[in-house]
Amino acid sequence: MSRRRARQWAGHSVEALRRRWGGRPVYAYGRVDSTNAAARELAEAGKPQGTVVVAREQSSGRGRGERAWLSPPGGLYLSMIFRPRGMVVSPLTSVLAALGIVQALDGAFAELRPRLKWPNDIVAAGRKLGGVLPEATSGEAEVRHLVVGVGINVKPIGARAPADVGRRATSLAERLDRRVELVEVADAVVAGLERYLDRPSATADAATLEALDRYDWLKGRRVRVGPEGSWDRTPGLGVGIAPDGALLFRPDRGALRRLSSGSAEVETE
Ligand code: BTN
């Protein structure tokens, strides 16, 4: 599809954004279908690792499990291209993308206390602040390129949002006492994505495991786990995140389990 590029995003010229983010290619759009879709096309056209795509709003924003991602103006919609040579994209990819962003947001907005909710949600005060959507395109033998898309709620969740979103989501505006510039959020997301995905590895090292442990929202909480989108969920306790990105979960009945896919809901806060 044809997408019209914008010269500015969040009050900054594309050239200024490019300088701000270390000279990497930056593609900005006003309204776009999905920054992940745009980034994928750019990756297919040969754009390098580190290329960033941002948009003011999305008409068909995509979330996990085929869900739509509500994308009105004022939110952060950003995708980055990676070219992970010889690597299989694993559950650790989403976990590390979300971990890097959580750490960067924690550094930028001290009172936010963001946490990672396995596998790829960013939460604050137990509510969803944002999410990560990695989409890989594979060739015959290995991953050709990986697009990692990030959505962060910056403005208050409006009354026009569906009721379940309103109940479960939060935004930077609701959690912080000061006004937040969209570009500050983008700075944190760009740095956070690069922190672990620049040189990806199949297993987390000791320092990364320590960070996972510190920011893990599910650890020690009563959760229900199951396949993405399913209602049939198993109750138990979140135990931690394994070096390969799997969720460690102790069901109420039975032995410790490792979940490589699916999602978890916290029972009560
Ligand atoms: C989730 O379901 O939690 C993941 C949401 C990811 C949304 C972002 S917004 C930018 C990028 N473009 C998309 O269409 N989706 C991702």
Short mmCIF file of C-alpha atoms and ligand atoms in Angstrom, two decimals:
data_model
loop_
_atom_site.label_atom_id
_atom_site.label_comp_id
_atom_site.label_asym_id
_atom_site.label_seq_id
_atom_site.Cartn_x
_atom_site.Cartn_y
_atom_site.Cartn_z
CA MET A 1 0.00 0.00 0.00
CA SER A 2 1.14 3.58 -0.50
CA ARG A 3 1.97 5.52 2.63
CA ARG A 4 2.60 9.24 2.70
CA ARG A 5 5.67 10.23 4.69
CA ALA A 6 5.62 13.22 7.03
CA ARG A 7 8.44 15.75 7.44
CA GLN A 8 7.84 16.08 11.16
CA TRP A 9 6.81 13.90 14.03
CA ALA A 10 5.87 15.13 17.53
CA GLY A 11 7.12 18.62 16.63
CA HIS A 12 10.57 17.41 15.50
CA SER A 13 11.84 17.24 11.95
CA VAL A 14 12.83 13.81 10.67
CA GLU A 15 16.39 15.08 10.35
CA ALA A 16 16.42 16.13 14.03
CA LEU A 17 15.07 12.70 15.04
CA ARG A 18 17.72 11.01 12.97
CA ARG A 19 20.47 12.99 14.74
CA ARG A 20 18.86 12.41 18.14
CA TRP A 21 18.83 8.63 17.58
CA GLY A 22 22.43 8.18 16.51
CA GLY A 23 22.14 8.85 12.77
CA ARG A 24 19.93 5.86 11.94
CA PRO A 25 17.31 6.09 9.14
CA VAL A 26 13.97 7.41 10.45
CA TYR A 27 10.66 7.19 8.59
CA ALA A 28 7.80 9.28 9.96
CA TYR A 29 4.15 9.14 8.95
CA GLY A 30 1.03 11.02 9.92
CA ARG A 31 -1.70 8.40 9.73
CA VAL A 32 -0.47 4.97 8.67
CA ASP A 33 -2.07 1.50 8.67
CA SER A 34 0.55 -0.02 10.99
CA THR A 35 4.16 0.97 11.66
CA ASN A 36 5.00 -2.76 11.74
CA ALA A 37 3.59 -3.18 8.23
CA ALA A 38 5.49 -0.10 7.00
CA ALA A 39 8.72 -1.29 8.66
CA ARG A 40 8.33 -4.73 7.13
CA GLU A 41 8.09 -3.23 3.65
CA LEU A 42 11.15 -1.10 4.32
CA ALA A 43 13.03 -4.17 5.57
CA GLU A 44 12.03 -6.06 2.40
CA ALA A 45 13.40 -3.09 0.43
CA GLY A 46 16.77 -3.53 2.19
CA LYS A 47 16.70 -0.83 4.90
CA PRO A 48 19.33 -1.54 7.54
CA GLN A 49 19.16 -2.80 11.10
CA GLY A 50 18.19 0.03 13.45
CA THR A 51 15.81 1.78 11.01
CA VAL A 52 12.97 3.40 12.97
CA VAL A 53 9.40 3.97 11.82
CA VAL A 54 7.08 6.28 13.78
CA ALA A 55 3.54 7.45 13.13
CA ARG A 56 1.16 9.97 14.64
CA GLU A 57 -1.72 7.48 14.51
CA GLN A 58 -2.50 4.04 13.07
CA SER A 59 -5.66 2.99 11.25
CA SER A 60 -5.01 -0.78 11.63
CA GLY A 61 -2.67 -1.02 14.62
CA ARG A 62 -1.95 -4.66 15.42
CA GLY A 63 -1.65 -6.25 18.85
CA ARG A 64 -0.78 -9.76 19.98
CA GLY A 65 -3.10 -12.63 19.18
CA GLU A 66 -4.66 -10.92 16.14
CA ARG A 67 -6.13 -8.19 18.33
CA ALA A 68 -6.37 -4.60 17.17
CA TRP A 69 -4.22 -1.97 18.89
CA LEU A 70 -6.18 1.21 19.43
CA SER A 71 -3.97 3.97 18.00
CA PRO A 72 -5.40 7.50 18.30
CA PRO A 73 -3.13 10.57 17.98
CA GLY A 74 -1.06 11.22 21.11
CA GLY A 75 0.20 7.67 21.68
CA LEU A 76 3.59 6.26 20.78
CA TYR A 77 3.61 3.95 17.74
CA LEU A 78 7.15 2.93 16.84
CA SER A 79 8.73 0.00 15.02
CA MET A 80 12.38 -0.91 14.55
CA ILE A 81 14.03 -3.21 12.01
CA PHE A 82 16.52 -5.86 13.16
CA ARG A 83 18.53 -8.30 11.06
CA PRO A 84 19.39 -11.03 13.54
CA ARG A 85 22.01 -13.05 11.67
CA GLY A 86 21.66 -16.82 12.07
CA MET A 87 19.30 -16.49 15.00
CA VAL A 88 15.97 -18.14 15.60
CA VAL A 89 13.46 -15.69 17.05
CA SER A 90 12.45 -17.17 20.42
CA PRO A 91 10.20 -16.20 23.36
CA LEU A 92 13.30 -14.48 24.73
CA THR A 93 13.13 -11.92 21.88
CA SER A 94 9.85 -10.39 23.11
CA VAL A 95 10.90 -10.66 26.73
CA LEU A 96 14.19 -8.84 26.09
CA ALA A 97 12.54 -6.16 23.96
CA ALA A 98 10.06 -5.46 26.76
CA LEU A 99 12.76 -5.66 29.46
CA GLY A 100 14.98 -3.10 27.69
CA ILE A 101 12.04 -0.70 27.34
CA VAL A 102 10.97 -1.16 30.96
CA GLN A 103 14.51 -0.40 32.15
CA ALA A 104 14.76 2.67 29.89
CA LEU A 105 11.36 3.98 31.04
CA ASP A 106 12.40 3.38 34.65
CA GLY A 107 15.51 5.51 34.05
CA ALA A 108 13.58 8.29 32.29
CA PHE A 109 10.51 8.46 34.55
CA ALA A 110 11.61 7.60 38.09
CA GLU A 111 8.16 7.61 39.74
CA LEU A 112 6.61 5.35 37.09
CA ARG A 113 7.89 2.03 38.52
CA PRO A 114 7.27 0.14 35.27
CA ARG A 115 7.33 -3.64 35.24
CA LEU A 116 7.51 -6.40 32.63
CA LYS A 117 4.51 -8.70 32.43
CA TRP A 118 5.54 -11.86 30.59
CA PRO A 119 5.83 -12.21 27.70
CA ASN A 120 5.77 -8.68 26.30
CA ASP A 121 3.59 -6.27 28.24
CA ILE A 122 4.78 -3.15 29.98
CA VAL A 123 2.73 -2.46 33.09
CA ALA A 124 2.59 0.31 35.70
CA ALA A 125 0.55 0.00 38.90
CA GLY A 126 -0.66 -3.36 37.58
CA ARG A 127 -2.25 -1.90 34.46
CA LYS A 128 -1.13 -2.17 30.89
CA LEU A 129 0.95 0.82 29.80
CA GLY A 130 2.16 -0.65 26.53
CA GLY A 131 3.08 -3.72 24.56
CA VAL A 132 5.63 -5.13 22.16
CA LEU A 133 4.86 -7.00 18.95
CA PRO A 134 7.81 -8.78 17.29
CA GLU A 135 7.12 -10.02 13.75
CA ALA A 136 9.79 -12.06 11.97
CA THR A 137 10.06 -12.80 8.27
CA SER A 138 11.90 -16.02 7.56
CA GLY A 139 13.82 -17.10 4.51
CA GLU A 140 14.55 -20.72 3.68
CA ALA A 141 17.14 -21.25 6.36
CA GLU A 142 16.93 -18.40 8.85
CA VAL A 143 15.16 -15.22 9.91
CA ARG A 144 15.55 -12.60 7.16
CA HIS A 145 14.49 -9.70 9.29
CA LEU A 146 12.65 -8.94 12.46
CA VAL A 147 10.37 -5.96 13.04
CA VAL A 148 9.69 -5.07 16.66
CA GLY A 149 6.72 -2.76 17.16
CA VAL A 150 6.01 -0.90 20.37
CA GLY A 151 2.87 0.90 21.48
CA ILE A 152 2.86 3.02 24.63
CA ASN A 153 -0.18 4.81 26.05
CA VAL A 154 0.93 8.37 26.62
CA LYS A 155 -2.31 10.35 26.91
CA PRO A 156 -5.11 9.37 29.32
CA ILE A 157 -7.16 6.39 28.14
CA GLY A 158 -10.19 8.16 26.68
CA ALA A 159 -13.83 7.48 27.42
CA ARG A 160 -14.11 6.27 23.81
CA ALA A 161 -11.92 3.25 24.54
CA PRO A 162 -13.78 -0.07 25.02
CA ALA A 163 -14.71 -0.65 28.68
CA ASP A 164 -12.31 -3.60 29.19
CA VAL A 165 -9.40 -1.52 27.83
CA GLY A 166 -10.36 1.36 30.13
CA ARG A 167 -10.34 -0.97 33.16
CA ARG A 168 -7.07 -2.72 32.42
CA ALA A 169 -4.96 0.01 30.83
CA THR A 170 -3.11 3.07 32.05
CA SER A 171 -1.04 5.84 30.49
CA LEU A 172 2.02 7.94 31.28
CA ALA A 173 -0.25 10.98 31.74
CA GLU A 174 -2.22 9.13 34.43
CA ARG A 175 0.87 7.86 36.26
CA LEU A 176 3.15 10.91 36.17
CA ASP A 177 2.83 14.35 37.73
CA ARG A 178 4.52 16.16 34.89
CA ARG A 179 3.77 16.68 31.23
CA VAL A 180 5.50 14.13 29.03
CA GLU A 181 6.80 14.86 25.55
CA LEU A 182 6.21 12.06 23.03
CA VAL A 183 9.81 12.33 21.87
CA GLU A 184 11.13 11.54 25.39
CA VAL A 185 9.10 8.34 25.34
CA ALA A 186 10.46 7.50 21.88
CA ASP A 187 14.04 8.13 23.13
CA ALA A 188 13.51 5.54 25.87
CA VAL A 189 11.93 3.02 23.48
CA VAL A 190 14.72 3.33 20.88
CA ALA A 191 17.40 2.89 23.57
CA GLY A 192 15.45 0.09 25.24
CA LEU A 193 15.01 -1.90 22.03
CA GLU A 194 18.68 -1.66 21.19
CA ARG A 195 19.87 -2.61 24.65
CA TYR A 196 19.37 -6.36 24.14
CA LEU A 197 18.29 -6.84 20.54
CA ASP A 198 21.32 -5.22 18.93
CA ARG A 199 23.38 -8.33 19.64
CA PRO A 200 20.75 -10.96 20.45
CA SER A 201 21.52 -14.17 22.26
CA ALA A 202 19.50 -17.36 22.72
CA THR A 203 19.84 -17.36 26.50
CA ALA A 204 19.93 -14.59 29.06
CA ASP A 205 23.23 -14.07 30.92
CA ALA A 206 23.47 -13.63 34.69
CA ALA A 207 23.09 -9.82 34.65
CA THR A 208 20.06 -10.03 32.36
CA LEU A 209 18.48 -12.71 34.55
CA GLU A 210 18.95 -10.45 37.55
CA ALA A 211 17.22 -7.60 35.70
CA LEU A 212 14.40 -9.94 34.63
CA ASP A 213 13.95 -11.00 38.22
CA ARG A 214 13.83 -7.40 39.41
CA TYR A 215 11.29 -6.20 36.85
CA ASP A 216 9.11 -9.35 36.62
CA TRP A 217 5.54 -8.34 37.50
CA LEU A 218 4.22 -11.91 37.71
CA LYS A 219 6.81 -13.28 40.12
CA GLY A 220 5.16 -14.24 43.41
CA ARG A 221 1.67 -13.35 42.12
CA ARG A 222 -1.38 -15.56 41.73
CA VAL A 223 -1.89 -15.96 37.99
CA ARG A 224 -3.93 -17.93 35.46
CA VAL A 225 -2.05 -19.07 32.40
CA GLY A 226 -3.17 -20.48 29.07
CA PRO A 227 -2.88 -20.16 25.32
CA GLU A 228 -3.20 -16.60 24.01
CA GLY A 229 -6.84 -15.52 24.05
CA SER A 230 -8.20 -18.69 25.66
CA TRP A 231 -10.71 -18.70 28.53
CA ASP A 232 -9.60 -22.07 29.83
CA ARG A 233 -6.76 -21.08 32.12
CA THR A 234 -4.77 -22.87 34.80
CA PRO A 235 -4.44 -21.18 38.19
CA GLY A 236 -1.12 -21.08 40.04
CA LEU A 237 1.83 -18.93 41.04
CA GLY A 238 4.29 -16.98 38.88
CA VAL A 239 7.79 -18.18 39.81
CA GLY A 240 10.08 -16.32 37.40
CA ILE A 241 11.44 -16.17 33.86
CA ALA A 242 13.87 -18.83 32.59
CA PRO A 243 17.10 -18.00 30.67
CA ASP A 244 15.37 -18.92 27.37
CA GLY A 245 12.45 -16.53 28.06
CA ALA A 246 9.92 -19.18 29.18
CA LEU A 247 7.60 -18.38 32.07
CA LEU A 248 8.17 -20.51 35.17
CA PHE A 249 4.81 -21.30 36.70
CA ARG A 250 3.75 -23.48 39.62
CA PRO A 251 0.17 -24.71 39.07
CA ASP A 252 -2.03 -25.26 42.13
CA ARG A 253 -1.96 -28.97 41.25
CA GLY A 254 1.17 -30.52 39.80
CA ALA A 255 4.81 -29.77 39.27
CA LEU A 256 6.60 -26.61 38.14
CA ARG A 257 5.90 -25.86 34.46
CA ARG A 258 7.67 -23.88 31.74
CA LEU A 259 5.53 -21.95 29.28
CA SER A 260 7.18 -20.97 26.00
CA SER A 261 4.05 -19.36 24.60
CA GLY A 262 0.68 -18.15 25.78
CA SER A 263 -0.19 -15.43 28.24
CA ALA A 264 -0.87 -14.94 31.92
CA GLU A 265 -3.48 -12.92 33.80
CA VAL A 266 -2.99 -11.81 37.37
CA GLU A 267 -5.90 -13.14 39.48
CA THR A 268 -6.37 -10.23 41.88
CA GLU A 269 -4.45 -7.09 42.71
C1 BTN B 1 0.32 -5.99 22.42
O1 BTN B 1 -0.68 -6.59 22.04
O2 BTN B 1 0.54 -5.80 23.63
C2 BTN B 1 1.34 -5.48 21.43
C3 BTN B 1 0.94 -4.13 20.90
C4 BTN B 1 1.91 -3.56 19.90
C5 BTN B 1 1.39 -2.30 19.25
C6 BTN B 1 2.42 -1.63 18.41
S1 BTN B 1 1.99 0.02 17.98
C7 BTN B 1 3.33 0.09 16.87
C8 BTN B 1 3.40 -1.26 16.16
N1 BTN B 1 2.52 -1.26 15.01
C9 BTN B 1 1.51 -2.12 15.17
O3 BTN B 1 0.60 -2.32 14.32
N2 BTN B 1 1.58 -2.73 16.35
C10 BTN B 1 2.77 -2.31 17.09
#
